[in-house]
CSV table of C-alpha atoms in Angstrom, one decimal:
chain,number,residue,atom,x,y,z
A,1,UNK,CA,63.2,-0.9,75.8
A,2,UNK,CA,62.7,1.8,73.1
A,3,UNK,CA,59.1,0.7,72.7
A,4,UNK,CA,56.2,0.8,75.2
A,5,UNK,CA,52.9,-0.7,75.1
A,6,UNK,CA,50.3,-0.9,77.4
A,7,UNK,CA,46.2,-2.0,77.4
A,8,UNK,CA,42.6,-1.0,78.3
A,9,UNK,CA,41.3,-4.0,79.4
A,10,UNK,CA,37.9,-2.3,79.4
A,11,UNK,CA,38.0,-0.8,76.2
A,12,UNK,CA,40.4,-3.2,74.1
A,13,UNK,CA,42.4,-0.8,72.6
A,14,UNK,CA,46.6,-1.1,73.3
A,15,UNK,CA,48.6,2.2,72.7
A,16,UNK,CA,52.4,1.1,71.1
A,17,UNK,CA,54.3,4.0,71.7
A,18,UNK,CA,57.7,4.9,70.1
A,19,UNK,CA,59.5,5.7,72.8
A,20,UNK,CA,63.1,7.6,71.8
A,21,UNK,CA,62.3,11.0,72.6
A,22,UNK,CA,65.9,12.0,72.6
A,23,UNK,CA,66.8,10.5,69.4
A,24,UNK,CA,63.1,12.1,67.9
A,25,UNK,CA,62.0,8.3,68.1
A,26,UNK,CA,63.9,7.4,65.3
A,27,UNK,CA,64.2,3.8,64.7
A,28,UNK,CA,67.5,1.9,65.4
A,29,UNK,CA,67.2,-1.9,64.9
A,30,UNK,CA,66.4,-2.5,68.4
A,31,UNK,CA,63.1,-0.7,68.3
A,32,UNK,CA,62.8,-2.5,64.9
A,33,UNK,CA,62.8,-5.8,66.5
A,34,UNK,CA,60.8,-4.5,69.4
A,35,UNK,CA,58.3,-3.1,66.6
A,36,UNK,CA,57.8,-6.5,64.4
A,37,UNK,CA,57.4,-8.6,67.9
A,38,UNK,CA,54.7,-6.2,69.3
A,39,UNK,CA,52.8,-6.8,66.4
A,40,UNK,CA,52.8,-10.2,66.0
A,41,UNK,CA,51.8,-10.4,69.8
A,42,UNK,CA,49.0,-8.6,69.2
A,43,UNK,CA,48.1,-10.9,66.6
A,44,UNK,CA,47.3,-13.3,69.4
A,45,UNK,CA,46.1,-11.0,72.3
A,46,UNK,CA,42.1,-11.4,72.0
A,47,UNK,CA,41.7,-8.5,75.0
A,48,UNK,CA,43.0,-6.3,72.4
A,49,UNK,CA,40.6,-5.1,69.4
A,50,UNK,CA,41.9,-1.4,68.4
A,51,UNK,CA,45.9,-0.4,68.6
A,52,UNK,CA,47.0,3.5,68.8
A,53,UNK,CA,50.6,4.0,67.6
A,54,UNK,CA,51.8,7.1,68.7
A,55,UNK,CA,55.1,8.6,69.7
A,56,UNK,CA,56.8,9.5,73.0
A,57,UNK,CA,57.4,13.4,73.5
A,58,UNK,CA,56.5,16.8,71.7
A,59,UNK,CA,59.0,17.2,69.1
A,60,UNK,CA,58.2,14.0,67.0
A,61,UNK,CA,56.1,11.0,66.0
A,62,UNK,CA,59.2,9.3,64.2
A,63,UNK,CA,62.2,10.8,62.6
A,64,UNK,CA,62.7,7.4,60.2
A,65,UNK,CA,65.5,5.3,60.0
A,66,UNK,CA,68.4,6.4,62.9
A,67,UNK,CA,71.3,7.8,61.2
A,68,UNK,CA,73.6,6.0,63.4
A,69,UNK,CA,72.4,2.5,62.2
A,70,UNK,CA,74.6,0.2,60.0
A,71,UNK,CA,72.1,-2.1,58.1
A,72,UNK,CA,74.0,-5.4,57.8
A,73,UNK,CA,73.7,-6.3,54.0
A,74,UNK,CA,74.2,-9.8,51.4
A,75,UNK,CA,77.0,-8.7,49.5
A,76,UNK,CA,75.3,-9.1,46.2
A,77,UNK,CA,73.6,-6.5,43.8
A,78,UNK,CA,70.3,-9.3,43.4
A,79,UNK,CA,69.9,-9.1,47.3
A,80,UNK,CA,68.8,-5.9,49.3
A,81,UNK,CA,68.0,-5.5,53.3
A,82,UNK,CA,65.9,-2.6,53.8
A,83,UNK,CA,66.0,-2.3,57.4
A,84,UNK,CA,62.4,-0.4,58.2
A,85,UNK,CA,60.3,-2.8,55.5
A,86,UNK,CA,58.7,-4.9,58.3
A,87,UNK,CA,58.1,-3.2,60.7
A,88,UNK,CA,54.6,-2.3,59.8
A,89,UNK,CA,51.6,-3.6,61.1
A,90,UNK,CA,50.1,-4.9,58.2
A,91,UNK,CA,53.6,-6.3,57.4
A,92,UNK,CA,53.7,-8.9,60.3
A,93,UNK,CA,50.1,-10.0,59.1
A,94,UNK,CA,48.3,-8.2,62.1
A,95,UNK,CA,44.5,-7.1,61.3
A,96,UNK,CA,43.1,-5.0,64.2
A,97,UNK,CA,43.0,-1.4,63.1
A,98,UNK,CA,45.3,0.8,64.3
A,99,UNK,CA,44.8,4.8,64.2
A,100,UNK,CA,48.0,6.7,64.5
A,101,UNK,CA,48.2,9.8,66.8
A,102,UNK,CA,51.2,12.1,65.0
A,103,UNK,CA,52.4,15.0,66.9
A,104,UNK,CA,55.6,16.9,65.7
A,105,UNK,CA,58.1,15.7,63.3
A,106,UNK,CA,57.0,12.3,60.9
A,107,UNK,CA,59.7,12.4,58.5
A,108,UNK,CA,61.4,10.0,56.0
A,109,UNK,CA,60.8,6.1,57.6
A,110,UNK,CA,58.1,7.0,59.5
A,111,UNK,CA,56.0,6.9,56.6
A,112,UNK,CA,56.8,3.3,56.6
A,113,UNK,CA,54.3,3.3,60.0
A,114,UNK,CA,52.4,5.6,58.7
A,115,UNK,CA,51.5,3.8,55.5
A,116,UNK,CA,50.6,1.0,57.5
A,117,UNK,CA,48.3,2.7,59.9
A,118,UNK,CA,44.0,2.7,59.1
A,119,UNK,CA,44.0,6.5,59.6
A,120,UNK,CA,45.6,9.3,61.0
A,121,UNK,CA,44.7,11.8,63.6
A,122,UNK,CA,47.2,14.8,64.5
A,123,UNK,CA,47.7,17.8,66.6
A,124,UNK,CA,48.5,21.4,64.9
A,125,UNK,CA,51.9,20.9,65.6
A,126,UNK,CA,52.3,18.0,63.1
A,127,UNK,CA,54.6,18.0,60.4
A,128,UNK,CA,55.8,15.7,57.3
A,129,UNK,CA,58.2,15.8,55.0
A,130,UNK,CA,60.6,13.1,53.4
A,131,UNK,CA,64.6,14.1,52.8
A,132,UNK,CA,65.5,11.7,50.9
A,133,UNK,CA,66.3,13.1,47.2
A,134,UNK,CA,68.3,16.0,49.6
A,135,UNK,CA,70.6,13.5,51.4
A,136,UNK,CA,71.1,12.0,47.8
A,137,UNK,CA,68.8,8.7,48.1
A,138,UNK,CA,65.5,7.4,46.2
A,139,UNK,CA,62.4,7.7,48.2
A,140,UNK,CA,61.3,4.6,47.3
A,141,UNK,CA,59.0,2.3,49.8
A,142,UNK,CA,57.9,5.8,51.5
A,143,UNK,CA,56.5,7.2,48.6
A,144,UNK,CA,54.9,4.3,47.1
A,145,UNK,CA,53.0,4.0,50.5
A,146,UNK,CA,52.2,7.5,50.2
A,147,UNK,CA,50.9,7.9,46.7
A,148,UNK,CA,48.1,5.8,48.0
A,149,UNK,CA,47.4,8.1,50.9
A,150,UNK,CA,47.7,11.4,49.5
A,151,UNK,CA,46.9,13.3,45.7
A,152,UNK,CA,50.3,12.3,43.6
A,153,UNK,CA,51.5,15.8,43.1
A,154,UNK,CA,51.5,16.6,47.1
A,155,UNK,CA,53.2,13.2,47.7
A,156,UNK,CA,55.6,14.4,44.4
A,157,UNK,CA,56.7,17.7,45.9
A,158,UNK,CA,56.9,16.4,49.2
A,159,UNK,CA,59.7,13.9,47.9
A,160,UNK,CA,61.4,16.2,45.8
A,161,UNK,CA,62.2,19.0,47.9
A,162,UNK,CA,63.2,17.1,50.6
A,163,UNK,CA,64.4,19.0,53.9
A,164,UNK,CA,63.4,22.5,52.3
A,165,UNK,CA,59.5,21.8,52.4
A,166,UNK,CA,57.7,20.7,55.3
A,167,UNK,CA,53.4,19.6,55.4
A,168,UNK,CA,51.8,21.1,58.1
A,169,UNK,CA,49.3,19.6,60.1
A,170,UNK,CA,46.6,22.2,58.6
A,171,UNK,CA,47.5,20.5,54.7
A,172,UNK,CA,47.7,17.4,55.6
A,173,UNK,CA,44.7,17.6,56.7
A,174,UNK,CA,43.1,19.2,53.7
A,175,UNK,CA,44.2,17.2,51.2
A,176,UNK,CA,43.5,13.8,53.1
A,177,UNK,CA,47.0,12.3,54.6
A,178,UNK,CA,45.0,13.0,58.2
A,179,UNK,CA,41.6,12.8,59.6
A,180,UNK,CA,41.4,14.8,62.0
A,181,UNK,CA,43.1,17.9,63.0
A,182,UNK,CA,42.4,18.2,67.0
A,183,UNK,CA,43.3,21.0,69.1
A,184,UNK,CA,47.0,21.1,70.8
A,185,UNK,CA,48.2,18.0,72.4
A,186,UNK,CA,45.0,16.3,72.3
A,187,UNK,CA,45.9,13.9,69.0
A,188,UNK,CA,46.1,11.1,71.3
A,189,UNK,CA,42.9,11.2,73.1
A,190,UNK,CA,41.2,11.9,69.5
A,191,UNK,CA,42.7,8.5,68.9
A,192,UNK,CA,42.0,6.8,71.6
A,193,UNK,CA,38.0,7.7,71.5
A,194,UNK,CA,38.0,6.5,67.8
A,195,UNK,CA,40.0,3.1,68.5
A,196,UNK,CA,37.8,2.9,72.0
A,197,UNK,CA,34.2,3.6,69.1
A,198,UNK,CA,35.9,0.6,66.8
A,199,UNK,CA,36.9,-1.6,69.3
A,200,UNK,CA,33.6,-2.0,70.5
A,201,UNK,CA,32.1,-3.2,67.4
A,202,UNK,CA,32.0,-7.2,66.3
A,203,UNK,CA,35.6,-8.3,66.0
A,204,UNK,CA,35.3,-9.9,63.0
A,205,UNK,CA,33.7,-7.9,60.7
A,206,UNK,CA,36.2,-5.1,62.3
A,207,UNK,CA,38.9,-7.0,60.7
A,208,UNK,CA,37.5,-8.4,57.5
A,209,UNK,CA,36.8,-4.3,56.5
A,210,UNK,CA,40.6,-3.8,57.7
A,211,UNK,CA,41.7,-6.3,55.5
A,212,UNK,CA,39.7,-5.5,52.7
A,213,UNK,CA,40.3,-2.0,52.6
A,214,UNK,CA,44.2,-3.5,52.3
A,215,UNK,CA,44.1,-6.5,50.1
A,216,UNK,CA,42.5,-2.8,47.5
A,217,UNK,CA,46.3,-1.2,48.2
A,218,UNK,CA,48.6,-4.4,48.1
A,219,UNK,CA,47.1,-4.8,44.4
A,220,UNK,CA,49.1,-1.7,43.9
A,221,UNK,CA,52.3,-2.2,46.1
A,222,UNK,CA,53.0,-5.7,44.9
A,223,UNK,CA,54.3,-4.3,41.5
A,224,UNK,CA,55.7,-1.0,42.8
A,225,UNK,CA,57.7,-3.1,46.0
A,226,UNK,CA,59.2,-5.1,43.7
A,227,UNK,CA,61.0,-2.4,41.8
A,228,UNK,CA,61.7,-1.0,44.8
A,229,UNK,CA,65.2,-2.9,45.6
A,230,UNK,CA,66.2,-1.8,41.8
A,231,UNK,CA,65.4,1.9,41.8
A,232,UNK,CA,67.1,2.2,45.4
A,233,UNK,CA,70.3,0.4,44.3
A,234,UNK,CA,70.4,2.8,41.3
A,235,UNK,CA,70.2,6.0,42.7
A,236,UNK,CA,71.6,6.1,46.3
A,237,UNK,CA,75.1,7.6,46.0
A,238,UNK,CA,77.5,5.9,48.2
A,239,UNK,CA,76.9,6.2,51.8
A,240,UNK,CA,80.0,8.1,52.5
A,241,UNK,CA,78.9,10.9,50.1
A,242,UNK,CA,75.7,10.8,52.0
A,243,UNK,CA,77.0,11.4,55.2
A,244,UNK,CA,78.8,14.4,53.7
A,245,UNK,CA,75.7,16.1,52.4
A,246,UNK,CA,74.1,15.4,55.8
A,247,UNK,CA,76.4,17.5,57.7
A,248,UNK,CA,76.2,20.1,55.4
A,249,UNK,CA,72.7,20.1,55.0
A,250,UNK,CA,70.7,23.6,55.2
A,251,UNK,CA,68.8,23.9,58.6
A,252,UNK,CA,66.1,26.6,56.7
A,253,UNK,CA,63.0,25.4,55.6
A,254,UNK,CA,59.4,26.0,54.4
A,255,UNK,CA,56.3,24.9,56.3
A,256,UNK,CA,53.2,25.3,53.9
């Protein structure tokens, strides 16, 4: 299993935990599977009333989409798989708040998880940045999800220069994408205390604020999702010439 979860019994709240550490947690379509079924069993799991998503070691939350994948796809330019589109929380129709607990790397697809989370909470090591545009692709579903998180010229540059520019915990913060900013290594208990504070509250009206706070955003997704597919077929270049640019890629890069 490249996914853990577990439960407090006494306090409601499960912990889903990416668990890849060697591959940086990124997501292969195992852990994609594993991600859409844990969410719909929490759907039905009363003893649970507050999730934590978090990721397994110190180097990253999630590293996106594994480069090693091959996403099966319709051979027809009207039909497009994106691999990582449902394996959101809110995607698979699940309601109980989840806080996300980011330390290290959250780059590219994880902002699929991320745009899906209630909140964020992360340690000063955190980092995000998308490298899309420098691998040669359209950041497409990530940014949309983004633009509503963050001011549009921070989720602009963060697109744009791709691998060269990385967010640090201490902007993210600032400008809204997180929180909290805890102390090192303690993102996770930060998170756990809020989801442990929520949990405890009427289930209902828990979930009806969740869903409303959502239902606000999906007014603005609906139209930019479904342009999504079109913008993405567009501009990728050919996956062969994306490869190239990734092993040539520049390993310098800016953390402001």
């Amino acid at each position: 299993m490249s996914l853990t979860r577990t439960t407090d019994k006494d306090t409601g709240v499960a912990v889903v935990t990416l668990d890849r550490p060697a591959r940086l947690n990124a997501i292969d379509l195992a852990m994609r599977d594993q991600l859409i079924a844990v969410w719909r069993e929490l759907r039905f799991d009363d003893a649970v009333r507050a999730v934590v998503l978090t990721g397994s070691g110190e180097r990253a939350f999630c590293t996106g989409l594994d480069r090693d994948v091959v996403a099966p796809q319709p051979d027809s330019p009207y039909m497009m798989d994106d691999p990582l589109l449902r394996v959101g929380p809110k995607s698979n129709d699940l309601w109980k708040p989840v806080v996300a607990a980011v330390r290290g790397m959250a780059c590219g697809g994880a902002f699929y998880l991320l745009g899906e989370a209630d909140f964020i909470v992360a340690d000063p090591t955190a980092t995000f940045f998308d490298p899309h545009t420098t691998y040669g692709m359209v950041s497409a579903y990530e940014s949309m999800l983004m633009a509503l998180r963050m001011p549009h010229g921070e989720v602009a540059r963060m697109a744009l220069m791709g691998s060269a520019e990385r967010l640090s915990a201490r902007r993210a913060h600032e400008i809204g994408l997180v929180t909290e900013l805890t102390g090192p290594g303690e993102a996770l208990a930060a998170a756990l205390d809020c989801a442990a504070v929520i949990a405890g509250y009427p289930t209902q009206g828990v979930q009806g604020t969740v869903r409303a706070l959502w239902a606000a955003r999906e007014t603005a997704l609906a139209p930019a999702f479904a342009q999504a597919p079109h913008l993405i077929a567009l501009g990728n270049l050919p996956g062969e010439r994306q490869a190239e640019l990734f092993r040539v890629r520049r390993r310098e890069f800016r953390t402001r």
